[in-house]
Amino acid sequence: ALLERSRGAFGAVGAELQRSRFKNAITEALDVVRDANKYLSDQAPWKLKEDPERVKSILHVALQVVDDAKSLLTPFLPNSSQKVYEMLGGEGDWSGMPRLDVVSEDGGPDYPVLTGDYATEAVWESRPIKPGIPLAKPTPLFKKLDSSVVDEELARLQDDSGSGR
């Protein structure tokens, strides 16, 4: 069921992106991540030492969904998606980094266009992971912010809004 959910998210997230509903798109992608976390928690492979085949199955499903999530989150987190790609044994560039180009048509005014180099490994679909590829040692993708950093930023935002900026 989790694999079907993950595969189906490509259509749902893609449809939201086409409609420029970015918040809906990232919410759908993060729902897949939450479902994967729940799956791992519910299955508790660390408690199944007597059933190594079940552990392998659980970990395979989890890794497949991590790989899918990497793709689903690429439009929002390209650098982090690249790191996950490398942790899963990928080499080279997973996806092009977005850039802002200024263009004009027929002598009209210049306007910015968000674009990038997309002749890379990235595809918008679930691809089966390949068994036997060595995984890199996992490292945290994000640093946990100290609550004081959050407090300082909130105070700064309140000061900015109070001063009319």
mmCIF file of C-alpha atoms in Angstrom:
data_model
loop_
_atom_site.group_PDB
_atom_site.id
_atom_site.type_symbol
_atom_site.label_atom_id
_atom_site.label_comp_id
_atom_site.label_asym_id
_atom_site.label_seq_id
_atom_site.Cartn_x
_atom_site.Cartn_y
_atom_site.Cartn_z
ATOM 1 C CA ALA A 1 0.000 0.000 0.000
ATOM 2 C CA LEU A 2 2.849 2.402 0.812
ATOM 3 C CA LEU A 3 4.536 1.729 -2.528
ATOM 4 C CA GLU A 4 1.269 2.380 -4.370
ATOM 5 C CA ARG A 5 0.802 5.598 -2.382
ATOM 6 C CA SER A 6 4.326 6.705 -3.244
ATOM 7 C CA ARG A 7 3.956 5.921 -6.962
ATOM 8 C CA GLY A 8 0.588 7.687 -7.083
ATOM 9 C CA ALA A 9 2.036 10.825 -5.527
ATOM 10 C CA PHE A 10 3.884 11.645 -8.765
ATOM 11 C CA GLY A 11 0.566 12.311 -10.512
ATOM 12 C CA ALA A 12 -0.880 14.237 -7.579
ATOM 13 C CA VAL A 13 2.216 16.380 -6.930
ATOM 14 C CA GLY A 14 2.751 16.960 -10.654
ATOM 15 C CA ALA A 15 -0.850 18.096 -11.113
ATOM 16 C CA GLU A 16 -0.521 20.578 -8.252
ATOM 17 C CA LEU A 17 2.765 21.909 -9.675
ATOM 18 C CA GLN A 18 1.150 22.394 -13.098
ATOM 19 C CA ARG A 19 -1.547 24.508 -11.437
ATOM 20 C CA SER A 20 1.126 26.494 -9.533
ATOM 21 C CA ARG A 21 -0.305 25.212 -6.255
ATOM 22 C CA PHE A 22 3.072 24.815 -4.638
ATOM 23 C CA LYS A 23 1.880 24.522 -1.049
ATOM 24 C CA ASN A 24 -0.503 21.694 -2.013
ATOM 25 C CA ALA A 25 2.282 20.003 -3.984
ATOM 26 C CA ILE A 26 4.823 20.017 -1.172
ATOM 27 C CA THR A 27 2.149 18.974 1.334
ATOM 28 C CA GLU A 28 1.349 15.937 -0.813
ATOM 29 C CA ALA A 29 5.049 15.063 -1.134
ATOM 30 C CA LEU A 30 5.613 15.432 2.613
ATOM 31 C CA ASP A 31 2.562 13.249 3.296
ATOM 32 C CA VAL A 32 4.424 10.430 1.532
ATOM 33 C CA VAL A 33 7.412 11.031 3.815
ATOM 34 C CA ARG A 34 5.135 10.960 6.878
ATOM 35 C CA ASP A 35 3.554 7.724 5.645
ATOM 36 C CA ALA A 36 7.028 6.198 5.272
ATOM 37 C CA ASN A 37 7.978 7.258 8.807
ATOM 38 C CA LYS A 38 4.772 5.692 10.138
ATOM 39 C CA TYR A 39 5.428 2.506 8.155
ATOM 40 C CA LEU A 40 8.904 2.133 9.633
ATOM 41 C CA SER A 41 7.645 2.876 13.126
ATOM 42 C CA ASP A 42 4.747 0.402 12.798
ATOM 43 C CA GLN A 43 6.853 -2.355 11.226
ATOM 44 C CA ALA A 44 9.772 -1.884 13.657
ATOM 45 C CA PRO A 45 12.347 -3.903 11.677
ATOM 46 C CA TRP A 46 14.833 -3.482 14.534
ATOM 47 C CA LYS A 47 12.615 -5.834 16.576
ATOM 48 C CA LEU A 48 12.489 -8.600 13.953
ATOM 49 C CA LYS A 49 15.945 -10.154 14.328
ATOM 50 C CA GLU A 50 14.404 -13.633 14.060
ATOM 51 C CA ASP A 51 12.865 -12.851 10.641
ATOM 52 C CA PRO A 52 15.635 -11.504 8.370
ATOM 53 C CA GLU A 53 13.545 -11.882 5.200
ATOM 54 C CA ARG A 54 10.830 -9.635 6.639
ATOM 55 C CA VAL A 55 13.482 -7.108 7.674
ATOM 56 C CA LYS A 56 14.840 -7.091 4.115
ATOM 57 C CA SER A 57 11.350 -6.533 2.712
ATOM 58 C CA ILE A 58 10.611 -3.671 5.102
ATOM 59 C CA LEU A 59 13.929 -1.967 4.385
ATOM 60 C CA HIS A 60 13.486 -2.415 0.625
ATOM 61 C CA VAL A 61 10.063 -0.726 0.772
ATOM 62 C CA ALA A 62 11.469 2.070 2.936
ATOM 63 C CA LEU A 63 14.408 2.686 0.590
ATOM 64 C CA GLN A 64 12.104 2.708 -2.444
ATOM 65 C CA VAL A 65 9.923 5.349 -0.822
ATOM 66 C CA VAL A 66 12.995 7.389 0.184
ATOM 67 C CA ASP A 67 14.095 7.278 -3.453
ATOM 68 C CA ASP A 68 10.617 8.351 -4.589
ATOM 69 C CA ALA A 69 10.541 11.137 -1.991
ATOM 70 C CA LYS A 70 13.889 12.362 -3.292
ATOM 71 C CA SER A 71 12.271 12.811 -6.702
ATOM 72 C CA LEU A 72 9.024 14.286 -5.365
ATOM 73 C CA LEU A 73 10.911 16.871 -3.307
ATOM 74 C CA THR A 74 13.448 17.821 -6.000
ATOM 75 C CA PRO A 75 11.459 20.903 -7.143
ATOM 76 C CA PHE A 76 11.498 22.192 -3.563
ATOM 77 C CA LEU A 77 14.795 20.878 -2.164
ATOM 78 C CA PRO A 78 17.202 20.320 -5.081
ATOM 79 C CA ASN A 79 20.370 20.339 -2.953
ATOM 80 C CA SER A 80 18.964 17.923 -0.383
ATOM 81 C CA SER A 81 17.625 15.681 -3.148
ATOM 82 C CA GLN A 82 21.138 15.569 -4.618
ATOM 83 C CA LYS A 83 22.519 14.458 -1.238
ATOM 84 C CA VAL A 84 19.905 11.694 -0.952
ATOM 85 C CA TYR A 85 20.717 10.599 -4.510
ATOM 86 C CA GLU A 86 24.371 10.256 -3.528
ATOM 87 C CA MET A 87 23.528 8.425 -0.271
ATOM 88 C CA LEU A 88 21.514 5.915 -2.314
ATOM 89 C CA GLY A 89 24.556 5.198 -4.476
ATOM 90 C CA GLY A 90 23.933 7.687 -7.280
ATOM 91 C CA GLU A 91 26.859 9.356 -9.008
ATOM 92 C CA GLY A 92 27.002 12.660 -10.842
ATOM 93 C CA ASP A 93 24.195 15.198 -10.908
ATOM 94 C CA TRP A 94 20.675 14.106 -9.991
ATOM 95 C CA SER A 95 18.975 17.267 -11.236
ATOM 96 C CA GLY A 96 19.958 20.661 -12.506
ATOM 97 C CA MET A 97 19.905 23.482 -10.019
ATOM 98 C CA PRO A 98 17.326 26.129 -10.809
ATOM 99 C CA ARG A 99 18.461 29.524 -12.016
ATOM 100 C CA LEU A 100 16.756 32.769 -12.887
ATOM 101 C CA ASP A 101 17.318 33.943 -16.465
ATOM 102 C CA VAL A 102 16.175 37.298 -17.805
ATOM 103 C CA VAL A 103 14.578 37.079 -21.249
ATOM 104 C CA SER A 104 12.654 39.303 -23.623
ATOM 105 C CA GLU A 105 10.485 38.625 -26.642
ATOM 106 C CA ASP A 106 10.057 40.783 -29.723
ATOM 107 C CA GLY A 107 11.633 43.851 -28.170
ATOM 108 C CA GLY A 108 9.230 43.816 -25.209
ATOM 109 C CA PRO A 109 10.274 44.358 -21.617
ATOM 110 C CA ASP A 110 12.673 41.945 -19.959
ATOM 111 C CA TYR A 111 11.180 39.449 -17.520
ATOM 112 C CA PRO A 112 12.630 36.724 -15.294
ATOM 113 C CA VAL A 113 12.144 33.016 -16.039
ATOM 114 C CA LEU A 114 12.975 30.245 -13.584
ATOM 115 C CA THR A 115 14.790 27.527 -15.507
ATOM 116 C CA GLY A 116 17.655 25.081 -15.241
ATOM 117 C CA ASP A 117 19.679 22.348 -16.932
ATOM 118 C CA TYR A 118 17.423 19.328 -16.927
ATOM 119 C CA ALA A 119 19.519 16.935 -19.030
ATOM 120 C CA THR A 120 20.345 14.903 -15.927
ATOM 121 C CA GLU A 121 19.315 11.671 -14.205
ATOM 122 C CA ALA A 122 16.135 13.180 -12.755
ATOM 123 C CA VAL A 123 12.827 11.763 -13.935
ATOM 124 C CA TRP A 124 9.299 12.386 -12.730
ATOM 125 C CA GLU A 125 8.352 8.810 -11.945
ATOM 126 C CA SER A 126 9.019 6.051 -9.474
ATOM 127 C CA ARG A 127 11.955 3.965 -10.645
ATOM 128 C CA PRO A 128 12.626 0.619 -8.962
ATOM 129 C CA ILE A 129 15.737 0.784 -6.826
ATOM 130 C CA LYS A 130 18.475 -1.638 -7.777
ATOM 131 C CA PRO A 131 19.386 -4.222 -5.138
ATOM 132 C CA GLY A 132 23.058 -4.582 -4.344
ATOM 133 C CA ILE A 133 24.101 -0.952 -4.792
ATOM 134 C CA PRO A 134 26.148 0.057 -1.749
ATOM 135 C CA LEU A 135 24.639 2.851 0.292
ATOM 136 C CA ALA A 136 26.734 5.736 1.530
ATOM 137 C CA LYS A 137 27.049 6.263 5.251
ATOM 138 C CA PRO A 138 23.958 8.256 6.193
ATOM 139 C CA THR A 139 24.500 11.797 7.338
ATOM 140 C CA PRO A 140 21.922 14.348 8.480
ATOM 141 C CA LEU A 141 20.457 16.387 5.630
ATOM 142 C CA PHE A 142 19.429 19.260 7.871
ATOM 143 C CA LYS A 143 20.791 20.819 11.012
ATOM 144 C CA LYS A 144 18.457 21.207 13.935
ATOM 145 C CA LEU A 145 18.069 24.872 14.729
ATOM 146 C CA ASP A 146 18.670 25.929 18.274
ATOM 147 C CA SER A 147 15.480 27.493 19.634
ATOM 148 C CA SER A 148 17.396 30.719 20.277
ATOM 149 C CA VAL A 149 17.888 31.143 16.504
ATOM 150 C CA VAL A 150 14.144 30.833 15.980
ATOM 151 C CA ASP A 151 13.450 33.298 18.806
ATOM 152 C CA GLU A 152 15.913 35.813 17.334
ATOM 153 C CA GLU A 153 14.373 35.523 13.874
ATOM 154 C CA LEU A 154 10.833 35.939 15.219
ATOM 155 C CA ALA A 155 11.921 39.017 17.185
ATOM 156 C CA ARG A 156 13.569 40.468 14.068
ATOM 157 C CA LEU A 157 10.414 39.882 12.026
ATOM 158 C CA GLN A 158 8.283 41.551 14.687
ATOM 159 C CA ASP A 159 10.664 44.541 14.762
ATOM 160 C CA ASP A 160 10.537 44.799 10.960
ATOM 161 C CA SER A 161 6.722 44.687 10.854
ATOM 162 C CA GLY A 162 6.467 47.266 13.671
ATOM 163 C CA SER A 163 8.745 49.703 11.848
ATOM 164 C CA GLY A 164 6.657 49.632 8.681
ATOM 165 C CA ARG A 165 9.147 47.627 6.644
#
